[in-house]
Amino acid sequence: MAAFTLGGMGGVGWLLIARVQGRDAFAILLGPWQWGVQAVVGIGAGLIIAWIGWWIIARPDMIEVRIRYAGLVRELMPDRSLQLAVSLCAGIGEELLFRGAVQYWLGIPLTAVLFVALHGYLPLRNSPLFRYGLFLTIAMLGIGWAADHCGLLLAMTAHAVIDAVLIRRLVAESVDFKNGAPRNP
């Protein structure tokens, strides 16, 4: 899964940027901001988005969503090294494809909605999950803007941090569910 996200999605994104769009993929990755600044700001933004996201996920009306995703994540990514690998690969691969390539054609708003919808977070029949999806759409608007104005490395870093924090929290939550009691938020 991680290898496909990094190699497949990231590779397609890189090829679309460099070959189809004729843009300098390295210039897009590095952007106008220094890479160290992008990394620090990306970590900070990722932590803030993950914290707000967990605050939403931990709400009582999200219990069914938490149980479903916590169990799924625990089964697919039981150990921390795999969780980190998946987070890094998703941050790099998905951002290369979506913010690097797709956003060039569709723009920031449509790419943000498409990204969140493809992840399954905008179901019209599940109000709590849909509200979480709206939050993620707003977050992806910010990440899309950052990719365009600061550099794709910032978006990749923020995405990887968001995934790492939320996956870790869901796995910790799943242990409590497995023992028969949801953890207090």
PDB file of C-alpha atoms in Angstrom:
ATOM      1  CA  MET A   1       0.000   0.000   0.000  1.00  0.00           C
ATOM      2  CA  ALA A   2       2.748   2.456   0.973  1.00  0.00           C
ATOM      3  CA  ALA A   3       4.898   1.530  -2.020  1.00  0.00           C
ATOM      4  CA  PHE A   4       1.960   1.982  -4.411  1.00  0.00           C
ATOM      5  CA  THR A   5       1.148   5.382  -2.944  1.00  0.00           C
ATOM      6  CA  LEU A   6       4.724   6.575  -3.183  1.00  0.00           C
ATOM      7  CA  GLY A   7       5.778   4.909  -6.432  1.00  0.00           C
ATOM      8  CA  GLY A   8       2.462   4.751  -8.243  1.00  0.00           C
ATOM      9  CA  MET A   9       0.728   7.962  -7.281  1.00  0.00           C
ATOM     10  CA  GLY A  10       3.919   9.912  -6.738  1.00  0.00           C
ATOM     11  CA  GLY A  11       5.434   8.563  -9.948  1.00  0.00           C
ATOM     12  CA  VAL A  12       2.344   9.464 -11.966  1.00  0.00           C
ATOM     13  CA  GLY A  13       2.332  12.913 -10.370  1.00  0.00           C
ATOM     14  CA  TRP A  14       6.011  13.448 -11.179  1.00  0.00           C
ATOM     15  CA  LEU A  15       5.523  12.290 -14.786  1.00  0.00           C
ATOM     16  CA  LEU A  16       2.463  14.508 -15.248  1.00  0.00           C
ATOM     17  CA  ILE A  17       4.342  17.516 -13.896  1.00  0.00           C
ATOM     18  CA  ALA A  18       7.550  16.938 -15.856  1.00  0.00           C
ATOM     19  CA  ARG A  19       6.380  15.320 -19.095  1.00  0.00           C
ATOM     20  CA  VAL A  20       2.754  16.271 -19.697  1.00  0.00           C
ATOM     21  CA  GLN A  21       2.687  19.717 -18.111  1.00  0.00           C
ATOM     22  CA  GLY A  22       6.293  20.491 -19.057  1.00  0.00           C
ATOM     23  CA  ARG A  23       7.065  22.063 -15.674  1.00  0.00           C
ATOM     24  CA  ASP A  24      10.194  21.716 -13.554  1.00  0.00           C
ATOM     25  CA  ALA A  25       9.200  19.168 -10.902  1.00  0.00           C
ATOM     26  CA  PHE A  26      12.159  20.054  -8.676  1.00  0.00           C
ATOM     27  CA  ALA A  27      11.238  23.745  -8.758  1.00  0.00           C
ATOM     28  CA  ILE A  28       7.671  22.866  -7.761  1.00  0.00           C
ATOM     29  CA  LEU A  29       8.885  20.607  -4.972  1.00  0.00           C
ATOM     30  CA  LEU A  30      11.282  23.176  -3.550  1.00  0.00           C
ATOM     31  CA  GLY A  31       9.159  26.255  -4.321  1.00  0.00           C
ATOM     32  CA  PRO A  32      10.148  29.774  -3.348  1.00  0.00           C
ATOM     33  CA  TRP A  33      10.614  29.024   0.376  1.00  0.00           C
ATOM     34  CA  GLN A  34      13.765  27.413   1.729  1.00  0.00           C
ATOM     35  CA  TRP A  35      13.318  23.692   2.293  1.00  0.00           C
ATOM     36  CA  GLY A  36      14.060  23.944   6.036  1.00  0.00           C
ATOM     37  CA  VAL A  37      11.412  26.616   6.508  1.00  0.00           C
ATOM     38  CA  GLN A  38       8.916  24.544   4.525  1.00  0.00           C
ATOM     39  CA  ALA A  39       9.648  21.523   6.711  1.00  0.00           C
ATOM     40  CA  VAL A  40       9.204  23.431   9.984  1.00  0.00           C
ATOM     41  CA  VAL A  41       6.031  25.198   8.852  1.00  0.00           C
ATOM     42  CA  GLY A  42       4.714  21.919   7.410  1.00  0.00           C
ATOM     43  CA  ILE A  43       5.284  20.151  10.743  1.00  0.00           C
ATOM     44  CA  GLY A  44       3.519  22.947  12.608  1.00  0.00           C
ATOM     45  CA  ALA A  45       0.596  23.089  10.194  1.00  0.00           C
ATOM     46  CA  GLY A  46       0.295  19.309  10.214  1.00  0.00           C
ATOM     47  CA  LEU A  47       0.192  19.210  14.019  1.00  0.00           C
ATOM     48  CA  ILE A  48      -2.475  21.916  14.175  1.00  0.00           C
ATOM     49  CA  ILE A  49      -4.639  20.258  11.519  1.00  0.00           C
ATOM     50  CA  ALA A  50      -4.216  16.839  13.171  1.00  0.00           C
ATOM     51  CA  TRP A  51      -5.105  18.252  16.592  1.00  0.00           C
ATOM     52  CA  ILE A  52      -8.287  19.890  15.268  1.00  0.00           C
ATOM     53  CA  GLY A  53      -9.088  16.780  13.250  1.00  0.00           C
ATOM     54  CA  TRP A  54      -8.756  14.564  16.318  1.00  0.00           C
ATOM     55  CA  TRP A  55     -10.905  16.985  18.320  1.00  0.00           C
ATOM     56  CA  ILE A  56     -13.638  16.465  15.710  1.00  0.00           C
ATOM     57  CA  ILE A  57     -13.113  12.686  15.508  1.00  0.00           C
ATOM     58  CA  ALA A  58     -13.206  12.356  19.319  1.00  0.00           C
ATOM     59  CA  ARG A  59     -16.673  13.923  19.571  1.00  0.00           C
ATOM     60  CA  PRO A  60     -19.402  11.578  20.852  1.00  0.00           C
ATOM     61  CA  ASP A  61     -21.349  11.693  17.569  1.00  0.00           C
ATOM     62  CA  MET A  62     -18.277  10.252  15.800  1.00  0.00           C
ATOM     63  CA  ILE A  63     -18.094   7.041  17.894  1.00  0.00           C
ATOM     64  CA  GLU A  64     -19.209   4.751  15.049  1.00  0.00           C
ATOM     65  CA  VAL A  65     -16.764   6.379  12.651  1.00  0.00           C
ATOM     66  CA  ARG A  66     -13.931   6.040  15.207  1.00  0.00           C
ATOM     67  CA  ILE A  67     -14.695   2.383  15.844  1.00  0.00           C
ATOM     68  CA  ARG A  68     -14.754   1.587  12.106  1.00  0.00           C
ATOM     69  CA  TYR A  69     -11.577   3.459  11.205  1.00  0.00           C
ATOM     70  CA  ALA A  70      -9.691   2.493  14.372  1.00  0.00           C
ATOM     71  CA  GLY A  71     -10.240  -1.200  13.687  1.00  0.00           C
ATOM     72  CA  LEU A  72      -9.313  -0.834  10.028  1.00  0.00           C
ATOM     73  CA  VAL A  73      -6.131   1.099  10.749  1.00  0.00           C
ATOM     74  CA  ARG A  74      -5.070  -1.305  13.525  1.00  0.00           C
ATOM     75  CA  GLU A  75      -5.443  -4.291  11.178  1.00  0.00           C
ATOM     76  CA  LEU A  76      -3.630  -2.665   8.252  1.00  0.00           C
ATOM     77  CA  MET A  77      -0.897  -0.896  10.240  1.00  0.00           C
ATOM     78  CA  PRO A  78      -0.306  -2.656  13.564  1.00  0.00           C
ATOM     79  CA  ASP A  79       3.216  -1.382  14.273  1.00  0.00           C
ATOM     80  CA  ARG A  80       4.636   2.121  14.490  1.00  0.00           C
ATOM     81  CA  SER A  81       7.233   1.700  11.757  1.00  0.00           C
ATOM     82  CA  LEU A  82       4.549   0.719   9.251  1.00  0.00           C
ATOM     83  CA  GLN A  83       2.347   3.605  10.404  1.00  0.00           C
ATOM     84  CA  LEU A  84       5.211   6.034   9.846  1.00  0.00           C
ATOM     85  CA  ALA A  85       6.099   4.517   6.455  1.00  0.00           C
ATOM     86  CA  VAL A  86       2.498   4.769   5.258  1.00  0.00           C
ATOM     87  CA  SER A  87       2.263   8.362   6.511  1.00  0.00           C
ATOM     88  CA  LEU A  88       5.469   9.406   4.742  1.00  0.00           C
ATOM     89  CA  CYS A  89       4.561   7.618   1.509  1.00  0.00           C
ATOM     90  CA  ALA A  90       1.071   9.124   1.495  1.00  0.00           C
ATOM     91  CA  GLY A  91       2.417  12.586   2.221  1.00  0.00           C
ATOM     92  CA  ILE A  92       4.899  12.403  -0.633  1.00  0.00           C
ATOM     93  CA  GLY A  93       2.957  10.353  -3.194  1.00  0.00           C
ATOM     94  CA  GLU A  94      -0.488  11.878  -2.800  1.00  0.00           C
ATOM     95  CA  GLU A  95       0.829  15.435  -2.693  1.00  0.00           C
ATOM     96  CA  LEU A  96       2.914  14.930  -5.838  1.00  0.00           C
ATOM     97  CA  LEU A  97      -0.180  13.708  -7.648  1.00  0.00           C
ATOM     98  CA  PHE A  98      -2.867  15.982  -6.235  1.00  0.00           C
ATOM     99  CA  ARG A  99      -1.193  19.273  -5.262  1.00  0.00           C
ATOM    100  CA  GLY A 100       1.684  18.910  -7.726  1.00  0.00           C
ATOM    101  CA  ALA A 101      -0.113  17.740 -10.869  1.00  0.00           C
ATOM    102  CA  VAL A 102      -3.919  17.668 -10.566  1.00  0.00           C
ATOM    103  CA  GLN A 103      -4.142  21.075  -8.886  1.00  0.00           C
ATOM    104  CA  TYR A 104      -2.393  22.623 -11.903  1.00  0.00           C
ATOM    105  CA  TRP A 105      -5.413  21.689 -14.033  1.00  0.00           C
ATOM    106  CA  LEU A 106      -8.322  21.815 -11.579  1.00  0.00           C
ATOM    107  CA  GLY A 107      -7.249  24.614  -9.251  1.00  0.00           C
ATOM    108  CA  ILE A 108      -7.054  24.585  -5.480  1.00  0.00           C
ATOM    109  CA  PRO A 109     -10.775  24.367  -4.529  1.00  0.00           C
ATOM    110  CA  LEU A 110     -11.780  21.544  -6.864  1.00  0.00           C
ATOM    111  CA  THR A 111      -8.626  19.565  -6.091  1.00  0.00           C
ATOM    112  CA  ALA A 112      -9.305  19.876  -2.345  1.00  0.00           C
ATOM    113  CA  VAL A 113     -12.887  18.619  -2.737  1.00  0.00           C
ATOM    114  CA  LEU A 114     -11.807  15.812  -5.075  1.00  0.00           C
ATOM    115  CA  PHE A 115      -9.019  14.723  -2.704  1.00  0.00           C
ATOM    116  CA  VAL A 116     -11.303  14.550   0.341  1.00  0.00           C
ATOM    117  CA  ALA A 117     -14.140  12.903  -1.613  1.00  0.00           C
ATOM    118  CA  LEU A 118     -11.826  10.198  -3.002  1.00  0.00           C
ATOM    119  CA  HIS A 119     -10.791   9.412   0.569  1.00  0.00           C
ATOM    120  CA  GLY A 120     -14.464   8.799   1.391  1.00  0.00           C
ATOM    121  CA  TYR A 121     -14.911  11.682   3.819  1.00  0.00           C
ATOM    122  CA  LEU A 122     -17.818  13.437   2.097  1.00  0.00           C
ATOM    123  CA  PRO A 123     -20.691  10.933   2.303  1.00  0.00           C
ATOM    124  CA  LEU A 124     -24.008  12.778   2.155  1.00  0.00           C
ATOM    125  CA  ARG A 125     -25.741  10.101   4.248  1.00  0.00           C
ATOM    126  CA  ASN A 126     -23.337  10.208   7.193  1.00  0.00           C
ATOM    127  CA  SER A 127     -23.610  13.644   8.769  1.00  0.00           C
ATOM    128  CA  PRO A 128     -20.780  13.306  11.339  1.00  0.00           C
ATOM    129  CA  LEU A 129     -18.318  11.997   8.745  1.00  0.00           C
ATOM    130  CA  PHE A 130     -19.466  14.627   6.256  1.00  0.00           C
ATOM    131  CA  ARG A 131     -18.750  17.392   8.823  1.00  0.00           C
ATOM    132  CA  TYR A 132     -15.267  15.937   9.313  1.00  0.00           C
ATOM    133  CA  GLY A 133     -14.894  15.917   5.524  1.00  0.00           C
ATOM    134  CA  LEU A 134     -15.802  19.599   5.381  1.00  0.00           C
ATOM    135  CA  PHE A 135     -13.058  20.328   7.903  1.00  0.00           C
ATOM    136  CA  LEU A 136     -10.596  18.297   5.831  1.00  0.00           C
ATOM    137  CA  THR A 137     -11.652  20.162   2.692  1.00  0.00           C
ATOM    138  CA  ILE A 138     -10.844  23.471   4.386  1.00  0.00           C
ATOM    139  CA  ALA A 139      -7.510  22.033   5.560  1.00  0.00           C
ATOM    140  CA  MET A 140      -6.741  20.822   2.014  1.00  0.00           C
ATOM    141  CA  LEU A 141      -7.554  24.289   0.664  1.00  0.00           C
ATOM    142  CA  GLY A 142      -4.821  25.616   2.967  1.00  0.00           C
ATOM    143  CA  ILE A 143      -2.406  22.874   1.993  1.00  0.00           C
ATOM    144  CA  GLY A 144      -3.143  23.523  -1.681  1.00  0.00           C
ATOM    145  CA  TRP A 145      -2.474  27.220  -1.221  1.00  0.00           C
ATOM    146  CA  ALA A 146       0.772  26.425   0.619  1.00  0.00           C
ATOM    147  CA  ALA A 147       1.886  24.093  -2.176  1.00  0.00           C
ATOM    148  CA  ASP A 148       1.349  26.844  -4.736  1.00  0.00           C
ATOM    149  CA  HIS A 149       2.874  29.715  -2.778  1.00  0.00           C
ATOM    150  CA  CYS A 150       5.510  28.130  -0.560  1.00  0.00           C
ATOM    151  CA  GLY A 151       6.508  24.814  -2.126  1.00  0.00           C
ATOM    152  CA  LEU A 152       5.258  21.276  -2.415  1.00  0.00           C
ATOM    153  CA  LEU A 153       7.620  20.125   0.336  1.00  0.00           C
ATOM    154  CA  LEU A 154       5.537  22.061   2.884  1.00  0.00           C
ATOM    155  CA  ALA A 155       2.360  20.303   1.719  1.00  0.00           C
ATOM    156  CA  MET A 156       4.069  16.899   1.792  1.00  0.00           C
ATOM    157  CA  THR A 157       5.382  17.486   5.305  1.00  0.00           C
ATOM    158  CA  ALA A 158       2.028  18.683   6.644  1.00  0.00           C
ATOM    159  CA  HIS A 159       0.214  15.732   5.040  1.00  0.00           C
ATOM    160  CA  ALA A 160       2.680  13.191   6.463  1.00  0.00           C
ATOM    161  CA  VAL A 161       2.398  14.695   9.957  1.00  0.00           C
ATOM    162  CA  ILE A 162      -1.422  14.740   9.814  1.00  0.00           C
ATOM    163  CA  ASP A 163      -1.492  11.089   8.787  1.00  0.00           C
ATOM    164  CA  ALA A 164       1.125  10.033  11.345  1.00  0.00           C
ATOM    165  CA  VAL A 165      -0.676  11.704  14.250  1.00  0.00           C
ATOM    166  CA  LEU A 166      -4.181  10.576  13.299  1.00  0.00           C
ATOM    167  CA  ILE A 167      -3.138   7.007  12.461  1.00  0.00           C
ATOM    168  CA  ARG A 168      -1.293   6.735  15.787  1.00  0.00           C
ATOM    169  CA  ARG A 169      -4.303   8.098  17.688  1.00  0.00           C
ATOM    170  CA  LEU A 170      -6.664   5.710  15.896  1.00  0.00           C
ATOM    171  CA  VAL A 171      -4.460   2.709  16.672  1.00  0.00           C
ATOM    172  CA  ALA A 172      -4.297   3.725  20.337  1.00  0.00           C
ATOM    173  CA  GLU A 173      -8.068   4.155  20.295  1.00  0.00           C
ATOM    174  CA  SER A 174      -8.568   0.735  18.711  1.00  0.00           C
ATOM    175  CA  VAL A 175      -6.780  -0.964  21.603  1.00  0.00           C
ATOM    176  CA  ASP A 176      -9.337   0.515  23.979  1.00  0.00           C
ATOM    177  CA  PHE A 177     -12.225  -0.519  21.707  1.00  0.00           C
ATOM    178  CA  LYS A 178     -10.759  -3.997  21.504  1.00  0.00           C
ATOM    179  CA  ASN A 179     -10.852  -4.169  25.288  1.00  0.00           C
ATOM    180  CA  GLY A 180     -14.522  -3.180  25.180  1.00  0.00           C
ATOM    181  CA  ALA A 181     -14.457   0.461  26.153  1.00  0.00           C
ATOM    182  CA  PRO A 182     -13.999   3.596  24.072  1.00  0.00           C
ATOM    183  CA  ARG A 183     -11.322   5.885  25.366  1.00  0.00           C
ATOM    184  CA  ASN A 184     -12.377   9.256  26.688  1.00  0.00           C
ATOM    185  CA  PRO A 185     -11.440  12.013  24.231  1.00  0.00           C
TER     186      PRO A 185
END
